[in-house]
Amino acid sequence: MIGRRGFVQAACAAPCLSALSIVGRSGGMRVGVNLVEDAAAPFGSAAALRSFRQLAEAGASVVALIPFFWQPGENDPQLVPGSALSPDGLRRGIAQARECGLDVVVKPHVWVPERWAGAISFAREEDWATWFAAYEAALRPHAAAAAQAGASTLCIGTELRHTTRRPEWRGIIERLRDVFPGRLTYVAHNAAGAEAVAFWDRLDMIAMTSYPVLGPGSDRGAWRAAMRAELSVLRALSERHAKPAWLGEIGLRSVGGATLRPWESAEERAGTPNLAVQRDVLSIWLDEARAFGIETALIWRWLSDPDGGGKSDTDFTIQNKPAARLLRRGR
């Protein structure tokens, strides 16, 4: 999963859509995106506002904004907030998203060079203590900014799979409740990771990413089987804990062969653009998610640059591609 979430560093000409005009457009399941701030269009800029406006007009009802924290290696506990999306920048992004009628989720990711957050692990207890203290110190200012700017939901972490049996989370959740009055969740890594989370009882919904092997690029039956295997676990956890179920991330690159390794980044493999496979896979994902009673599904990804994506792009971005139309149809 190296590099799958690689990040990049005009005012509304017409009134933005209201929240009431777009909630429920997708037949009861909210559909939105994970949106990454692009250096070409920082939050607060006219360009970023245009991107949020385009997202709302495309039919999204919810958007997850992504602060990135950074640590030098998966076994190095010296995590820092880094320079990507400061609390002030987050406030500006939330304000612009809400101006365009979008409900806002704040969903931090940890960036590990040449690795991914799920690799983070430590052999020594003192390193775990150092890491959790650093993580909470990085998260709290963003939680406060999210509360002040009016985000409805805060994800306490994303795909930190080796941490989910650790006792430190319960204290962090309790202290975050004092900072953030909205809903809290954690986004587990795939169905197996969701089953391993030991603190769902302290949160408000069950959420996970899902990037299973789907099979050959033309085998829609295999796609559906892989999706249903993941969704059945998510639904069972939702029922067990009596909490809503969220797909915190689903996605596919717009490139040939992507169904065999849906997590694979553009940095890992070049390829020929294939806009149809991205659209078709995501359409089936949304159909299946609705059938399983999922409350919210968030696609990876959208950029604050309104010119992001496009027909020659082979990355996960759905902007300016046929897959963006799924936000309106919700299927």
Coordinates of C-alpha atoms in Angstrom, one line a residue:
M1 CA 0.0 0.0 0.0
I2 CA 3.0 2.3 -0.4
G3 CA 1.9 5.7 -1.7
R4 CA -1.8 4.9 -2.1
R5 CA -2.7 8.1 -0.3
G6 CA 0.1 10.3 -1.8
F7 CA -0.9 14.0 -1.1
V8 CA -0.2 17.2 -3.0
Q9 CA 0.8 20.4 -1.7
A10 CA -12.7 31.9 -7.7
A11 CA -15.3 32.5 -5.3
C12 CA -18.8 30.9 -6.0
A13 CA -20.3 32.6 -9.0
A14 CA -23.7 31.2 -8.0
P15 CA -25.2 30.3 -4.7
C16 CA -23.9 27.0 -3.3
L17 CA -26.4 24.2 -2.7
S18 CA -27.9 24.1 0.8
A19 CA -27.5 21.0 2.9
L20 CA -31.2 20.3 2.9
S21 CA -31.2 20.3 -0.9
I22 CA -28.7 17.4 -1.2
V23 CA -29.2 15.2 1.9
G24 CA -31.0 12.0 0.9
R25 CA -30.3 12.4 -2.8
S26 CA -28.8 8.9 -2.9
G27 CA -31.8 7.0 -1.6
G28 CA -31.0 7.0 2.1
M29 CA -27.3 6.4 1.9
R30 CA -25.1 9.5 2.0
V31 CA -22.4 9.5 -0.6
G32 CA -19.3 11.7 -0.6
V33 CA -15.6 11.9 -1.0
N34 CA -12.3 12.1 0.9
L35 CA -10.9 15.5 -0.2
V36 CA -7.2 16.3 0.0
E37 CA -5.8 19.8 0.0
D38 CA -3.7 20.5 -3.1
A39 CA -0.9 23.1 -2.8
A40 CA -2.2 24.6 -6.1
A41 CA -5.6 25.4 -4.3
P42 CA -5.1 25.8 -0.5
F43 CA -8.2 25.9 1.6
G44 CA -9.6 29.4 1.9
S45 CA -8.7 30.2 -1.8
A46 CA -11.1 31.0 -4.5
A47 CA -9.9 27.9 -6.4
A48 CA -10.7 25.6 -3.4
L49 CA -14.1 27.1 -3.0
R50 CA -14.8 26.3 -6.7
S51 CA -13.8 22.7 -6.1
F52 CA -16.1 22.4 -3.1
R53 CA -18.9 24.0 -5.2
Q54 CA -18.3 21.5 -8.0
L55 CA -18.4 18.6 -5.4
A56 CA -21.7 19.8 -4.1
E57 CA -23.1 20.3 -7.6
A58 CA -22.0 16.8 -8.5
G59 CA -24.3 15.5 -5.8
A60 CA -22.1 14.8 -2.8
S61 CA -23.7 15.4 0.6
V62 CA -20.6 14.8 2.8
V63 CA -16.9 15.4 2.5
A64 CA -14.0 14.1 4.6
L65 CA -11.1 16.5 5.0
I66 CA -7.7 14.9 5.5
P67 CA -5.0 16.3 7.9
F68 CA -1.7 14.4 7.5
F69 CA 0.6 13.7 10.4
W70 CA 4.1 12.5 9.7
Q71 CA 6.6 10.1 11.2
P72 CA 10.0 9.1 9.8
G73 CA 9.4 5.3 9.9
E74 CA 7.0 2.7 10.9
N75 CA 9.1 1.8 14.0
D76 CA 10.0 5.3 14.9
P77 CA 7.6 6.9 17.4
Q78 CA 8.5 10.5 16.7
L79 CA 5.3 11.5 15.1
V80 CA 4.7 15.2 14.4
P81 CA 1.8 17.2 12.8
G82 CA 3.9 18.1 9.8
S83 CA 3.1 20.9 7.4
A84 CA 0.1 19.4 5.6
L85 CA -3.2 21.0 6.6
S86 CA -2.7 23.0 9.8
P87 CA -5.6 23.6 12.2
D88 CA -6.1 27.0 10.7
G89 CA -6.1 25.6 7.2
L90 CA -8.6 22.9 8.4
R91 CA -10.9 25.7 9.7
R92 CA -10.8 27.4 6.3
G93 CA -11.6 24.1 4.5
I94 CA -14.5 23.3 6.9
A95 CA -15.9 26.8 6.4
Q96 CA -15.8 26.5 2.6
A97 CA -17.3 23.0 2.6
R98 CA -20.1 24.1 4.8
E99 CA -20.7 27.2 2.7
C100 CA -21.4 24.8 -0.1
G101 CA -23.9 22.7 1.9
L102 CA -21.6 19.8 2.7
D103 CA -21.5 17.9 6.0
V104 CA -17.9 17.7 7.1
V105 CA -15.9 14.8 8.5
V106 CA -12.3 15.3 9.7
K107 CA -10.3 12.2 9.0
P108 CA -6.5 12.3 9.9
H109 CA -4.0 10.1 8.2
V110 CA -0.4 9.3 9.3
W111 CA 2.1 9.6 6.5
V112 CA 5.1 7.2 6.7
P113 CA 7.6 7.6 3.9
E114 CA 7.7 4.5 1.6
R115 CA 5.3 2.7 3.9
W116 CA 1.7 3.2 5.2
A117 CA 0.0 3.8 8.5
G118 CA -0.9 0.1 8.9
A119 CA 2.8 -0.8 9.2
I120 CA 3.2 1.3 12.4
S121 CA 4.2 -0.9 15.3
F122 CA 6.7 -0.9 18.2
A123 CA 8.4 -3.7 20.1
R124 CA 9.0 -1.6 23.3
E125 CA 6.2 -0.3 25.6
E126 CA 8.1 3.0 26.0
D127 CA 7.9 3.5 22.2
W128 CA 4.1 2.9 22.3
A129 CA 3.8 5.4 25.1
T130 CA 5.8 8.0 23.2
W131 CA 3.8 7.4 20.0
F132 CA 0.4 7.7 21.6
A133 CA 1.4 10.9 23.4
A134 CA 2.7 12.4 20.2
Y135 CA -0.4 11.3 18.3
E136 CA -2.8 12.8 20.8
A137 CA -0.8 16.0 20.9
A138 CA -1.0 16.2 17.0
L139 CA -4.7 15.3 17.0
R140 CA -6.1 17.6 19.7
P141 CA -5.6 21.0 17.9
H142 CA -7.3 19.5 14.8
A143 CA -10.1 18.2 16.9
A144 CA -10.5 21.7 18.4
A145 CA -10.5 23.3 15.0
A146 CA -13.0 20.8 13.8
A147 CA -15.3 21.6 16.7
Q148 CA -14.9 25.4 16.3
A149 CA -15.6 25.3 12.5
G150 CA -18.6 23.1 12.7
A151 CA -17.5 19.6 11.5
S152 CA -20.1 17.0 12.5
T153 CA -17.7 14.0 12.8
L154 CA -14.1 13.3 13.8
C155 CA -12.3 10.1 12.9
I156 CA -9.8 9.5 15.7
G157 CA -7.5 7.5 13.3
T158 CA -7.3 5.8 10.0
E159 CA -5.9 2.3 9.3
L160 CA -3.6 2.1 12.3
R161 CA -4.1 -1.6 12.4
H162 CA -1.4 -2.6 14.9
T163 CA -2.8 -0.1 17.5
T164 CA -6.4 -1.3 17.8
R165 CA -5.9 -3.6 20.7
R166 CA -4.0 -1.0 22.7
P167 CA -5.6 0.4 25.9
E168 CA -4.4 3.9 25.2
W169 CA -7.3 4.5 22.8
R170 CA -10.0 4.5 25.5
G171 CA -8.3 7.4 27.4
I172 CA -7.8 9.3 24.1
I173 CA -11.5 8.9 23.2
E174 CA -12.6 10.1 26.6
R175 CA -10.4 13.2 26.4
L176 CA -11.5 14.0 22.8
R177 CA -15.1 14.0 24.0
D178 CA -14.2 17.1 26.0
V179 CA -12.7 18.8 22.9
F180 CA -15.1 17.7 20.1
P181 CA -18.9 17.6 20.8
G182 CA -19.8 15.8 17.6
R183 CA -19.7 12.2 16.6
L184 CA -16.5 10.1 16.9
T185 CA -15.4 7.1 14.9
Y186 CA -12.3 5.2 13.9
V187 CA -11.7 4.0 10.3
A188 CA -10.4 0.4 10.4
H189 CA -8.3 -1.2 7.6
N190 CA -10.7 -3.6 5.7
A191 CA -13.1 -6.1 7.4
A192 CA -10.4 -8.0 9.3
G193 CA -9.1 -4.8 10.8
A194 CA -12.6 -3.7 11.8
E195 CA -13.1 -7.0 13.6
A196 CA -9.9 -6.4 15.6
V197 CA -10.9 -3.0 17.0
A198 CA -11.4 -3.2 20.7
F199 CA -13.1 0.1 21.4
W200 CA -16.1 0.3 19.1
D201 CA -18.3 0.5 22.2
R202 CA -16.8 4.0 22.9
L203 CA -17.5 5.4 19.5
D204 CA -20.6 6.5 17.6
M205 CA -20.3 4.4 14.3
I206 CA -18.4 1.5 12.8
A207 CA -16.2 2.5 9.9
M208 CA -13.6 0.9 7.7
T209 CA -11.8 1.3 4.4
S210 CA -12.2 -1.5 1.9
Y211 CA -9.7 -2.4 -0.9
P212 CA -10.1 -6.1 -1.4
V213 CA -8.8 -7.9 -4.4
L214 CA -11.8 -7.8 -6.8
G215 CA -10.6 -10.2 -9.5
P216 CA -10.3 -9.8 -13.3
G217 CA -11.3 -6.6 -14.9
S218 CA -14.4 -8.0 -16.5
D219 CA -15.7 -10.3 -13.8
R220 CA -18.5 -8.4 -12.1
G221 CA -19.6 -11.4 -10.2
A222 CA -16.2 -11.7 -8.6
W223 CA -16.3 -7.9 -7.8
R224 CA -19.6 -8.3 -6.1
A225 CA -18.5 -11.4 -4.1
A226 CA -15.5 -9.6 -2.8
M227 CA -17.5 -6.5 -1.8
R228 CA -20.2 -8.6 -0.1
A229 CA -17.6 -10.5 1.9
E230 CA -16.3 -7.2 3.3
L231 CA -19.7 -5.6 3.7
S232 CA -21.2 -8.6 5.6
V233 CA -18.5 -8.2 8.3
L234 CA -19.2 -4.4 8.5
R235 CA -22.9 -5.0 8.8
A236 CA -22.5 -7.7 11.4
L237 CA -20.3 -5.3 13.6
S238 CA -22.9 -2.6 13.1
E239 CA -25.7 -4.8 14.4
R240 CA -23.6 -6.2 17.2
H241 CA -22.8 -2.8 18.5
A242 CA -26.1 -1.1 17.5
K243 CA -24.2 1.6 15.7
P244 CA -24.4 2.9 12.1
A245 CA -22.0 1.5 9.5
W246 CA -19.7 3.6 7.3
L247 CA -17.5 2.9 4.4
G248 CA -14.8 5.5 5.2
E249 CA -13.0 4.8 2.0
I250 CA -13.7 2.9 -1.2
G251 CA -11.8 3.7 -4.4
L252 CA -10.1 2.5 -7.6
R253 CA -7.6 4.0 -9.9
S254 CA -8.8 4.8 -13.4
V255 CA -6.3 2.4 -15.0
G256 CA -6.3 -1.0 -16.6
G257 CA -5.6 -3.9 -14.2
A258 CA -6.7 -1.9 -11.1
T259 CA -9.2 -4.6 -10.0
L260 CA -6.5 -7.0 -9.2
R261 CA -4.7 -4.7 -6.8
P262 CA -7.2 -1.9 -5.9
W263 CA -4.9 -0.4 -3.3
E264 CA -2.0 0.1 -5.7
S265 CA -0.8 3.6 -6.2
A266 CA 0.1 5.4 -9.4
E267 CA 3.7 5.6 -8.1
E268 CA 3.8 1.8 -7.9
R269 CA 2.6 1.0 -11.3
A270 CA 2.1 3.1 -14.5
G271 CA -0.7 2.2 -16.9
T272 CA -3.1 3.2 -19.6
P273 CA -6.1 5.3 -18.4
N274 CA -9.3 3.3 -18.1
L275 CA -12.1 5.6 -16.9
A276 CA -14.8 3.0 -17.4
V277 CA -13.4 0.5 -14.9
Q278 CA -13.3 3.1 -12.1
R279 CA -16.8 4.1 -12.8
D280 CA -18.2 0.6 -13.0
V281 CA -16.4 -0.7 -9.9
L282 CA -17.5 2.3 -7.8
S283 CA -21.1 2.0 -9.1
I284 CA -21.3 -1.6 -7.9
W285 CA -19.7 -0.6 -4.6
L286 CA -22.5 1.9 -4.0
D287 CA -25.2 -0.5 -5.0
E288 CA -23.9 -3.2 -2.7
A289 CA -23.3 -0.7 0.2
R290 CA -26.9 0.5 -0.1
A291 CA -28.2 -3.1 -0.1
F292 CA -26.3 -3.7 3.2
G293 CA -27.7 -0.6 4.9
I294 CA -24.5 1.4 5.0
E295 CA -25.2 4.9 6.3
T296 CA -22.3 6.8 4.6
A297 CA -19.9 5.9 1.8
L298 CA -16.9 8.0 1.1
I299 CA -14.9 7.6 -2.2
W300 CA -11.2 8.2 -2.4
R301 CA -10.6 10.9 -3.7
W302 CA -11.2 14.5 -4.7
L303 CA -8.7 17.4 -4.7
S304 CA -9.1 21.1 -3.7
D305 CA -7.8 21.9 -7.1
P306 CA -10.9 22.2 -9.3
D307 CA -8.9 21.0 -12.3
G308 CA -7.8 17.8 -10.6
G309 CA -8.3 14.4 -12.2
G310 CA -9.4 14.4 -15.8
K311 CA -9.5 11.9 -18.6
S312 CA -5.7 11.4 -18.8
D313 CA -5.3 10.8 -15.0
T314 CA -4.7 7.2 -13.8
D315 CA -4.9 7.9 -10.1
F316 CA -7.8 7.5 -7.6
T317 CA -9.2 11.0 -8.1
I318 CA -12.7 10.9 -9.6
Q319 CA -12.9 14.6 -10.5
N320 CA -13.6 15.5 -14.1
K321 CA -14.1 11.8 -14.8
P322 CA -17.3 9.7 -15.4
A323 CA -17.1 8.3 -11.9
A324 CA -17.9 11.8 -10.5
R325 CA -21.5 11.3 -11.8
L326 CA -22.0 8.5 -9.3
L327 CA -22.2 11.1 -6.6
R328 CA -25.5 12.4 -8.0
R329 CA -27.0 9.0 -8.9
G330 CA -25.7 7.4 -5.7
R331 CA -25.2 4.2 -7.6

